[in-house]
GROMACS .gro file of C-alpha atoms in nm:
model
  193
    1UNK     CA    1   8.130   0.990  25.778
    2UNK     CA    2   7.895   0.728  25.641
    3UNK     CA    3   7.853   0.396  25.898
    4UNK     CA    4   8.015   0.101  25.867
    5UNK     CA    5   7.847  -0.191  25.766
    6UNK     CA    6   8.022  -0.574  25.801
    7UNK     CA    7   8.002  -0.768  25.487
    8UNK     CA    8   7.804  -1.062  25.631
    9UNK     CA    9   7.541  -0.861  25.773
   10UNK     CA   10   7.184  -0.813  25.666
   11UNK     CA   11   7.083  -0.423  25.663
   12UNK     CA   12   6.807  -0.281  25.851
   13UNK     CA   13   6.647  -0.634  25.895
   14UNK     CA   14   6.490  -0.657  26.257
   15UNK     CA   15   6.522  -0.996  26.478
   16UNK     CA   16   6.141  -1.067  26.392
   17UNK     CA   17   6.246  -1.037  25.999
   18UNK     CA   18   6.473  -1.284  26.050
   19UNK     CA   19   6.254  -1.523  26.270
   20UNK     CA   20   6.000  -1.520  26.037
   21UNK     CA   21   6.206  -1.587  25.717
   22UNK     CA   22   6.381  -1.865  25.872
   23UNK     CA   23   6.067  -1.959  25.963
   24UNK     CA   24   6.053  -1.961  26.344
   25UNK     CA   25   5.759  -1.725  26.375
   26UNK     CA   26   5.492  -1.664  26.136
   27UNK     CA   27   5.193  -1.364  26.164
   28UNK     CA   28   4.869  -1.431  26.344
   29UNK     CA   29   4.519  -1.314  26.307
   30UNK     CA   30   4.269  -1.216  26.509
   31UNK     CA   31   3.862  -1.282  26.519
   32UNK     CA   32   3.601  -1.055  26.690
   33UNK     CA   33   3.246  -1.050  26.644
   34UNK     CA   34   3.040  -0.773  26.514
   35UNK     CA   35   2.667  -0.734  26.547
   36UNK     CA   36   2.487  -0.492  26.326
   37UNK     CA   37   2.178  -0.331  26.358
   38UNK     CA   38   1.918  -0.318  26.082
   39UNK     CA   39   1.970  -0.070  25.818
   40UNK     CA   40   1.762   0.255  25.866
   41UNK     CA   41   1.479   0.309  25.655
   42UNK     CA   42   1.620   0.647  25.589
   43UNK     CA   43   1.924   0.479  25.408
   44UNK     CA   44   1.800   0.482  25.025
   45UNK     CA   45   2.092   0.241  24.823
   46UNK     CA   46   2.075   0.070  24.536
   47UNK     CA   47   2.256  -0.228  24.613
   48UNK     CA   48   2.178  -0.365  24.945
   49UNK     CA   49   2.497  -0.434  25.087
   50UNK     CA   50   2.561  -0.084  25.035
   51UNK     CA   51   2.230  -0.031  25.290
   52UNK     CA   52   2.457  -0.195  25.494
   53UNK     CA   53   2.759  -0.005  25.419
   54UNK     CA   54   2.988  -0.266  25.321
   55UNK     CA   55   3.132  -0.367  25.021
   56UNK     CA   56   3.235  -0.753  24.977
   57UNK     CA   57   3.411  -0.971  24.720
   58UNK     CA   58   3.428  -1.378  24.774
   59UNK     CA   59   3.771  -1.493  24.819
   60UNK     CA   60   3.991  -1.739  24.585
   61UNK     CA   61   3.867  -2.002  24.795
   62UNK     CA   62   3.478  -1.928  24.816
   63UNK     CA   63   3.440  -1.997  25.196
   64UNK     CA   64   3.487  -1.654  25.251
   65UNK     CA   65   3.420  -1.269  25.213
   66UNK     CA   66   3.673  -1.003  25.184
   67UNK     CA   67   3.533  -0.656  25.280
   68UNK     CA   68   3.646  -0.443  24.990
   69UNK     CA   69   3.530  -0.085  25.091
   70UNK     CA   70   3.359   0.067  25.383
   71UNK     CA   71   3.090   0.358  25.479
   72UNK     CA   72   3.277   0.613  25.683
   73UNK     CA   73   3.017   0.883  25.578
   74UNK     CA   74   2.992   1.098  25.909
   75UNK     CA   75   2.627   1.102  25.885
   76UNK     CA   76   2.652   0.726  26.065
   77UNK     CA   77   2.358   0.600  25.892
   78UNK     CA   78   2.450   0.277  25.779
   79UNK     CA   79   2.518  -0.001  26.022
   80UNK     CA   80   2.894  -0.065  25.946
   81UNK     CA   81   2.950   0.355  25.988
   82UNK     CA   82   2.757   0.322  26.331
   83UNK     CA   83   2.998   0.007  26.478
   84UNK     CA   84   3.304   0.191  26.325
   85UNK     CA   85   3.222   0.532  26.511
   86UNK     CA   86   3.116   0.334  26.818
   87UNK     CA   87   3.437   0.162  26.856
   88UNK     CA   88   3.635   0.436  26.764
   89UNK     CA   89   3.527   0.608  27.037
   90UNK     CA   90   3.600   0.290  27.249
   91UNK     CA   91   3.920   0.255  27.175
   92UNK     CA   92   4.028   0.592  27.222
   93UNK     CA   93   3.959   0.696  27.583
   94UNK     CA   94   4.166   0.989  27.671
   95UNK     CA   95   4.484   1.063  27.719
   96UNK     CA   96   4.756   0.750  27.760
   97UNK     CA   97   4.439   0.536  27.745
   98UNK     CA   98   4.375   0.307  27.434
   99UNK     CA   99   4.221  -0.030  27.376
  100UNK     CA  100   4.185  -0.208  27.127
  101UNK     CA  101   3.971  -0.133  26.781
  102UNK     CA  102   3.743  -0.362  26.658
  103UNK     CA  103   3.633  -0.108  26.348
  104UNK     CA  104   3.543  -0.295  26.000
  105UNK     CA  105   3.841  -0.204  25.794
  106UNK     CA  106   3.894  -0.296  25.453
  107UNK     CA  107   4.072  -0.605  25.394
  108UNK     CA  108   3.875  -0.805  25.711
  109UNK     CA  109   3.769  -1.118  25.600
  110UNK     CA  110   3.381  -1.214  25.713
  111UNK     CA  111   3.394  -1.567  25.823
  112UNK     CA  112   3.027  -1.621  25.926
  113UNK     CA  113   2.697  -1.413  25.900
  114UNK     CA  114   2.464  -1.537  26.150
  115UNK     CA  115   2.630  -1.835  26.191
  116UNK     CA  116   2.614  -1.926  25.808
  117UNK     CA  117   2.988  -2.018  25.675
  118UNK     CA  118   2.930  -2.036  25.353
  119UNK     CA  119   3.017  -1.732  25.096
  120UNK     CA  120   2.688  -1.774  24.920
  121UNK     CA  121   2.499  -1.838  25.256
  122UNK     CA  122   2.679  -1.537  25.404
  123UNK     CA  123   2.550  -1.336  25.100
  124UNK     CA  124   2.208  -1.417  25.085
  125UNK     CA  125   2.189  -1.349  25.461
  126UNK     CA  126   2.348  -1.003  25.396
  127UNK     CA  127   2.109  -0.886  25.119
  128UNK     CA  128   1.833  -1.007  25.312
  129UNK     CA  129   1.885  -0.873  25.578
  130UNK     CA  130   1.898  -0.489  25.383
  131UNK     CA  131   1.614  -0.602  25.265
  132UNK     CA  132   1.400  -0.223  25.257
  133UNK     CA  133   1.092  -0.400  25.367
  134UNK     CA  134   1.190  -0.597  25.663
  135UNK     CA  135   1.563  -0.502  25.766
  136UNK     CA  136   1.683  -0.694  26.027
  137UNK     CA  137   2.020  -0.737  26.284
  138UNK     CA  138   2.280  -0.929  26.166
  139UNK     CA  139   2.600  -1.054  26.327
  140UNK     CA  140   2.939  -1.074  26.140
  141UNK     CA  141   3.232  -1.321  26.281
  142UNK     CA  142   3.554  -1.137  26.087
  143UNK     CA  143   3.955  -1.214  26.144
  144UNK     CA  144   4.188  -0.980  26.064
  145UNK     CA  145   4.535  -1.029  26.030
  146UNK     CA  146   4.777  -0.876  26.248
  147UNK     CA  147   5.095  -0.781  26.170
  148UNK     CA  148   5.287  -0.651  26.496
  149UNK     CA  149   5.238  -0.958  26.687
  150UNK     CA  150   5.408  -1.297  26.571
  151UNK     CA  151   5.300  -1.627  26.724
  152UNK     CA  152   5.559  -1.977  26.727
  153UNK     CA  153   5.554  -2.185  26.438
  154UNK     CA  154   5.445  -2.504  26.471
  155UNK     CA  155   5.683  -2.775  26.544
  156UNK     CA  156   5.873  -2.903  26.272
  157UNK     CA  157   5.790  -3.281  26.154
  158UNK     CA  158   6.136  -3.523  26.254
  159UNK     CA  159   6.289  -3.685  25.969
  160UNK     CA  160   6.359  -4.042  25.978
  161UNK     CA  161   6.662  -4.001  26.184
  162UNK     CA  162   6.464  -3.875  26.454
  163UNK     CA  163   6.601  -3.547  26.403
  164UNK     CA  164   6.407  -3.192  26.318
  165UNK     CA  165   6.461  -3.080  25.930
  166UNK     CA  166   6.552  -2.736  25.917
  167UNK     CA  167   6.523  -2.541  25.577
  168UNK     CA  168   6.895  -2.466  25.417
  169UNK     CA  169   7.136  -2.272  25.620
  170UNK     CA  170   6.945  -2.196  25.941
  171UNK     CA  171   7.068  -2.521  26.102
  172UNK     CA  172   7.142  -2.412  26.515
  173UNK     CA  173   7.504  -2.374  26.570
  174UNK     CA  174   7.700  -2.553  26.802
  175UNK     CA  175   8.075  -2.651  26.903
  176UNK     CA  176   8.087  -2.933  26.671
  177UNK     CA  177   7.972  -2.680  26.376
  178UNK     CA  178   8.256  -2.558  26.078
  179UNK     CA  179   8.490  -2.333  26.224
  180UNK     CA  180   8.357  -2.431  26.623
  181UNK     CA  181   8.090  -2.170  26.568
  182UNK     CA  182   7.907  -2.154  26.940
  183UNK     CA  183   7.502  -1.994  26.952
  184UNK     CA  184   7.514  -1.669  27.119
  185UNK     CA  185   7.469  -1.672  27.495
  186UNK     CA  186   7.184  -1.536  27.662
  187UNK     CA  187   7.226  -1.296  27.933
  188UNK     CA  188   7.261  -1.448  28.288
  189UNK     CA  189   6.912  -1.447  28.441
  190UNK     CA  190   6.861  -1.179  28.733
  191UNK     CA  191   6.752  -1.372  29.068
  192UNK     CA  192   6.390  -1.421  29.136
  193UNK     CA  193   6.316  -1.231  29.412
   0.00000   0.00000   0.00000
C-alpha cells in the first residue's frame, strides 16, 4: 500500500532544505593551506602548471583560481599528487579513525600563492615556480565549499518599523496569526545535572 502523503507537505525535503530556502542558514566554506614542494626534475611537462600537477582557470571575477583538474597519477611525482597521497593517508587512520582531508580536489578555489592575491600574480608565481631550471616551493591558500555543514545567516536588516523583513510567507507564527496558528513547541529541556 503506497504511503500517505498530506497535501500541504513538501516531499522528501529535510529541515536543513527548508532552513536554507527560507533563508535561515546558508553553506559555508572552508580554507586550509597547502605548501608544495618544487617540482622534480624528473617531471618532463609541457605546460608548467602541469609540472605542478594542477590545472587552473581564473574565475568570473579575476581575483581568483579555480583548480580545474588534478594529477592523481600513482607515480606521485608531481607536487599536487604528493600532498593528495600524503593527506590521504592522514585522514584515513585505521579503523573508526578519520580526520579530516585536506587533498586538492577539483573545484577548490586558490585564493593566494605565496601570499600574492591576485589571479595574474598567483599565475606568474605558479609558472615560475615550475620553472625546469630553478623549481622552487610554493604555498597555496584554497577554500572549498562545504556542503554538510550550514552556518546562521546573518541578521536580517530592520525595516523602518523597527521590525525584521522576512521574505514572503516564512513570517514566524504566533497566536495572533490567521487561524491562531501557534510555532511548534520545543521539547521540555532535561535538567542539568
Amino acid at each position: 500500500m503506497p504511503a500517505r502523503v498530506r497535501a500541504n507537505s513538501v516531499p522528501c525535503s529535510s529541515q536543513a532544505d527548508l532552513l536554507r530556502g527560507r533563508g535561515d542558514l546558508r553553506g559555508t566554506s572552508a580554507r586550509f593551506k597547502v605548501d608544495l614542494r618544487a617540482p622534480s626534475h624528473a617531471v618532463i611537462k609541457a605546460e608548467p602548471l602541469a609540472r605542478m600537477g594542477l590545472e587552473v582557470r581564473r574565475d568570473s571575477s579575476n581575483s581568483r583560481l579555480i583548480i580545474e583538474e588534478v594529477d592523481n597519477h600513482p607515480g606521485m611525482r608531481t607536487p599536487v599528487a604528493q600532498w593528495n597521497i600524503a593527506e590521504r593517508r592522514q585522514a584515513d587512520r585505521g579503523e573508526g579513525e578519520r580526520h579530516q582531508n585536506l587533498a586538492i580536489k577539483p573545484g577548490d578555489r586558490i585564493k593566494a600563492v605565496n601570499d600574492l592575491n591576485s589571479a595574474t600574480l598567483m599565475l606568474g608565481a605558479l609558472e615560475s615556480a615550475a620553472d625546469g631550471a630553478e623549481p622552487q616551493n610554493v604555498s597555496l591558500q584554497v577554500s572549498r565549499d562545504i556542503s554538510n555543514v550550514l552556518a546562521p545567516s546573518p541578521p536580517r536588516p530592520a525595516n523602518s518599523a523597527g521590525q525584521q523583513d522576512y521574505p514572503a510567507g516564512s513570517r514566524p507564527m504566533s497566536r495572533d496569526s490567521p487561524g491562531g496558528a501557534r510555532p511548534p513547541r520545543l521539547p521540555p529541556r532535561s535538567p542539568e545535572i
